[in-house]
Amino acid sequence: MSMRTQLLKGLLDACVLSIIQEKEVYGYELSQKLLDSGLGNISEGTIYPVLLRLQKKKFIRSEMRKSDYGPQRKYYFITEEGKTALHEITEEWNDIVAPISKLINKGRD
C-alpha cells in the first residue's frame, strides 16, 4: 500500500463527511466530488465501505430517491453526530498539520 493511500485512508472519513455536509449526495456523485477535489480516482470499493462505516457510527443516514435518469439512487445525509465528528476531526487535523508541515519541510525555504 502506497504512502498516499495510507494517508488518504486515515482522512477519507473527514473528506466524505465534509462533502456530505455541503449537500446530500449519492455514491457516484460523491466519487466525482472527491475526484474534482484533486484526490484522484477513489474506487467504489473504497467509497462504499466508508459510507457503510459512517452510517454504522450514525454520522450519516441514507434514503432512496427517484432519479430522472434511471433507477432510484441512495442519497447520503450528514447527521448531528456526523457534524460533531467532522468538527472534532477538523480540529485534530488543524492541530497536527502545521507542526508536521513545518518539520518535514524544514530546510526547503
PDB file of C-alpha atoms in Angstrom, residues 2-105:
ATOM      1  CA  SER A   2       1.461   3.369  -1.007  1.00  0.00           C
ATOM      2  CA  MET A   3       2.114   6.171   1.465  1.00  0.00           C
ATOM      3  CA  ARG A   4      -0.528   8.306  -0.269  1.00  0.00           C
ATOM      4  CA  THR A   5      -3.092   5.522   0.081  1.00  0.00           C
ATOM      5  CA  GLN A   6      -2.328   5.082   3.768  1.00  0.00           C
ATOM      6  CA  LEU A   7      -2.611   8.812   4.470  1.00  0.00           C
ATOM      7  CA  LEU A   8      -5.812   9.137   2.477  1.00  0.00           C
ATOM      8  CA  LYS A   9      -7.371   6.129   4.203  1.00  0.00           C
ATOM      9  CA  GLY A  10      -6.961   7.874   7.552  1.00  0.00           C
ATOM     10  CA  LEU A  11      -8.563  11.081   6.315  1.00  0.00           C
ATOM     11  CA  LEU A  12     -11.234   9.801   3.938  1.00  0.00           C
ATOM     12  CA  ASP A  13     -13.973   9.823   6.602  1.00  0.00           C
ATOM     13  CA  ALA A  14     -13.414  13.547   7.115  1.00  0.00           C
ATOM     14  CA  CYS A  15     -13.353  14.218   3.369  1.00  0.00           C
ATOM     15  CA  VAL A  16     -16.620  12.313   2.843  1.00  0.00           C
ATOM     16  CA  LEU A  17     -18.330  13.993   5.807  1.00  0.00           C
ATOM     17  CA  SER A  18     -17.198  17.383   4.559  1.00  0.00           C
ATOM     18  CA  ILE A  19     -18.705  16.802   1.118  1.00  0.00           C
ATOM     19  CA  ILE A  20     -21.964  15.425   2.515  1.00  0.00           C
ATOM     20  CA  GLN A  21     -22.226  18.348   4.932  1.00  0.00           C
ATOM     21  CA  GLU A  22     -22.344  20.750   1.976  1.00  0.00           C
ATOM     22  CA  LYS A  23     -25.097  18.846   0.157  1.00  0.00           C
ATOM     23  CA  GLU A  24     -26.589  15.361   0.216  1.00  0.00           C
ATOM     24  CA  VAL A  25     -25.040  13.129  -2.443  1.00  0.00           C
ATOM     25  CA  TYR A  26     -25.345   9.663  -3.926  1.00  0.00           C
ATOM     26  CA  GLY A  27     -22.345   7.329  -4.224  1.00  0.00           C
ATOM     27  CA  TYR A  28     -21.202   8.068  -7.769  1.00  0.00           C
ATOM     28  CA  GLU A  29     -21.655  11.807  -7.240  1.00  0.00           C
ATOM     29  CA  LEU A  30     -19.507  11.543  -4.104  1.00  0.00           C
ATOM     30  CA  SER A  31     -16.713   9.811  -6.029  1.00  0.00           C
ATOM     31  CA  GLN A  32     -16.847  12.582  -8.657  1.00  0.00           C
ATOM     32  CA  LYS A  33     -16.616  15.282  -5.985  1.00  0.00           C
ATOM     33  CA  LEU A  34     -13.588  13.542  -4.454  1.00  0.00           C
ATOM     34  CA  LEU A  35     -12.014  13.346  -7.917  1.00  0.00           C
ATOM     35  CA  ASP A  36     -12.791  17.005  -8.626  1.00  0.00           C
ATOM     36  CA  SER A  37     -11.193  17.994  -5.317  1.00  0.00           C
ATOM     37  CA  GLY A  38      -7.856  16.673  -6.550  1.00  0.00           C
ATOM     38  CA  LEU A  39      -7.752  13.464  -4.517  1.00  0.00           C
ATOM     39  CA  GLY A  40      -7.690  11.321  -7.639  1.00  0.00           C
ATOM     40  CA  ASN A  41      -9.949   8.482  -8.614  1.00  0.00           C
ATOM     41  CA  ILE A  42     -11.138   6.721  -5.473  1.00  0.00           C
ATOM     42  CA  SER A  43     -12.799   3.440  -6.320  1.00  0.00           C
ATOM     43  CA  GLU A  44     -16.314   2.442  -5.344  1.00  0.00           C
ATOM     44  CA  GLY A  45     -14.670  -0.430  -3.485  1.00  0.00           C
ATOM     45  CA  THR A  46     -13.184   2.215  -1.193  1.00  0.00           C
ATOM     46  CA  ILE A  47     -16.085   4.666  -1.001  1.00  0.00           C
ATOM     47  CA  TYR A  48     -18.939   2.296  -0.137  1.00  0.00           C
ATOM     48  CA  PRO A  49     -17.205   0.716   2.874  1.00  0.00           C
ATOM     49  CA  VAL A  50     -16.517   4.250   4.163  1.00  0.00           C
ATOM     50  CA  LEU A  51     -20.188   5.150   3.728  1.00  0.00           C
ATOM     51  CA  LEU A  52     -21.256   1.963   5.494  1.00  0.00           C
ATOM     52  CA  ARG A  53     -18.860   2.625   8.387  1.00  0.00           C
ATOM     53  CA  LEU A  54     -20.076   6.227   8.735  1.00  0.00           C
ATOM     54  CA  GLN A  55     -23.675   5.024   8.673  1.00  0.00           C
ATOM     55  CA  LYS A  56     -22.999   2.428  11.390  1.00  0.00           C
ATOM     56  CA  LYS A  57     -21.485   5.185  13.533  1.00  0.00           C
ATOM     57  CA  LYS A  58     -24.653   7.227  12.869  1.00  0.00           C
ATOM     58  CA  PHE A  59     -22.586  10.042  11.301  1.00  0.00           C
ATOM     59  CA  ILE A  60     -24.677   9.833   8.125  1.00  0.00           C
ATOM     60  CA  ARG A  61     -28.045   8.445   7.107  1.00  0.00           C
ATOM     61  CA  SER A  62     -29.375   7.445   3.728  1.00  0.00           C
ATOM     62  CA  GLU A  63     -32.619   7.350   1.805  1.00  0.00           C
ATOM     63  CA  MET A  64     -33.638   6.091  -1.608  1.00  0.00           C
ATOM     64  CA  ARG A  65     -34.816   8.734  -4.045  1.00  0.00           C
ATOM     65  CA  LYS A  66     -36.281   8.647  -7.512  1.00  0.00           C
ATOM     66  CA  SER A  67     -33.864   9.514 -10.298  1.00  0.00           C
ATOM     67  CA  ASP A  68     -34.700  11.249 -13.561  1.00  0.00           C
ATOM     68  CA  TYR A  69     -32.032   9.123 -15.244  1.00  0.00           C
ATOM     69  CA  GLY A  70     -32.833   5.538 -14.286  1.00  0.00           C
ATOM     70  CA  PRO A  71     -33.264   3.544 -11.093  1.00  0.00           C
ATOM     71  CA  GLN A  72     -33.579   5.040  -7.645  1.00  0.00           C
ATOM     72  CA  ARG A  73     -30.420   6.310  -6.003  1.00  0.00           C
ATOM     73  CA  LYS A  74     -29.329   6.108  -2.388  1.00  0.00           C
ATOM     74  CA  TYR A  75     -28.609   9.618  -1.106  1.00  0.00           C
ATOM     75  CA  TYR A  76     -26.488  10.258   1.969  1.00  0.00           C
ATOM     76  CA  PHE A  77     -27.098  12.998   4.549  1.00  0.00           C
ATOM     77  CA  ILE A  78     -24.954  14.111   7.479  1.00  0.00           C
ATOM     78  CA  THR A  79     -26.443  13.804  10.973  1.00  0.00           C
ATOM     79  CA  GLU A  80     -25.832  15.974  14.022  1.00  0.00           C
ATOM     80  CA  GLU A  81     -23.445  13.285  15.287  1.00  0.00           C
ATOM     81  CA  GLY A  82     -21.643  13.477  11.958  1.00  0.00           C
ATOM     82  CA  LYS A  83     -21.333  17.264  12.177  1.00  0.00           C
ATOM     83  CA  THR A  84     -19.850  16.918  15.657  1.00  0.00           C
ATOM     84  CA  ALA A  85     -17.426  14.223  14.469  1.00  0.00           C
ATOM     85  CA  LEU A  86     -16.382  16.340  11.476  1.00  0.00           C
ATOM     86  CA  HIS A  87     -15.758  19.314  13.758  1.00  0.00           C
ATOM     87  CA  GLU A  88     -13.598  17.166  16.058  1.00  0.00           C
ATOM     88  CA  ILE A  89     -11.644  15.639  13.150  1.00  0.00           C
ATOM     89  CA  THR A  90     -11.106  19.104  11.667  1.00  0.00           C
ATOM     90  CA  GLU A  91      -9.758  20.438  14.952  1.00  0.00           C
ATOM     91  CA  GLU A  92      -7.398  17.452  15.278  1.00  0.00           C
ATOM     92  CA  TRP A  93      -6.249  17.906  11.683  1.00  0.00           C
ATOM     93  CA  ASN A  94      -5.591  21.608  12.182  1.00  0.00           C
ATOM     94  CA  ASP A  95      -3.646  20.875  15.378  1.00  0.00           C
ATOM     95  CA  ILE A  96      -1.270  18.472  13.635  1.00  0.00           C
ATOM     96  CA  VAL A  97      -0.959  19.708  10.046  1.00  0.00           C
ATOM     97  CA  ALA A  98       1.026  22.902  10.762  1.00  0.00           C
ATOM     98  CA  PRO A  99       3.671  21.313  13.028  1.00  0.00           C
ATOM     99  CA  ILE A 100       4.090  18.330  10.707  1.00  0.00           C
ATOM    100  CA  SER A 101       4.409  20.576   7.648  1.00  0.00           C
ATOM    101  CA  LYS A 102       6.967  22.674   9.489  1.00  0.00           C
ATOM    102  CA  LEU A 103       9.007  19.607  10.452  1.00  0.00           C
ATOM    103  CA  ILE A 104       9.010  17.816   7.108  1.00  0.00           C
ATOM    104  CA  ASN A 105       9.536  20.961   5.046  1.00  0.00           C
TER     105      ASN A 105
END
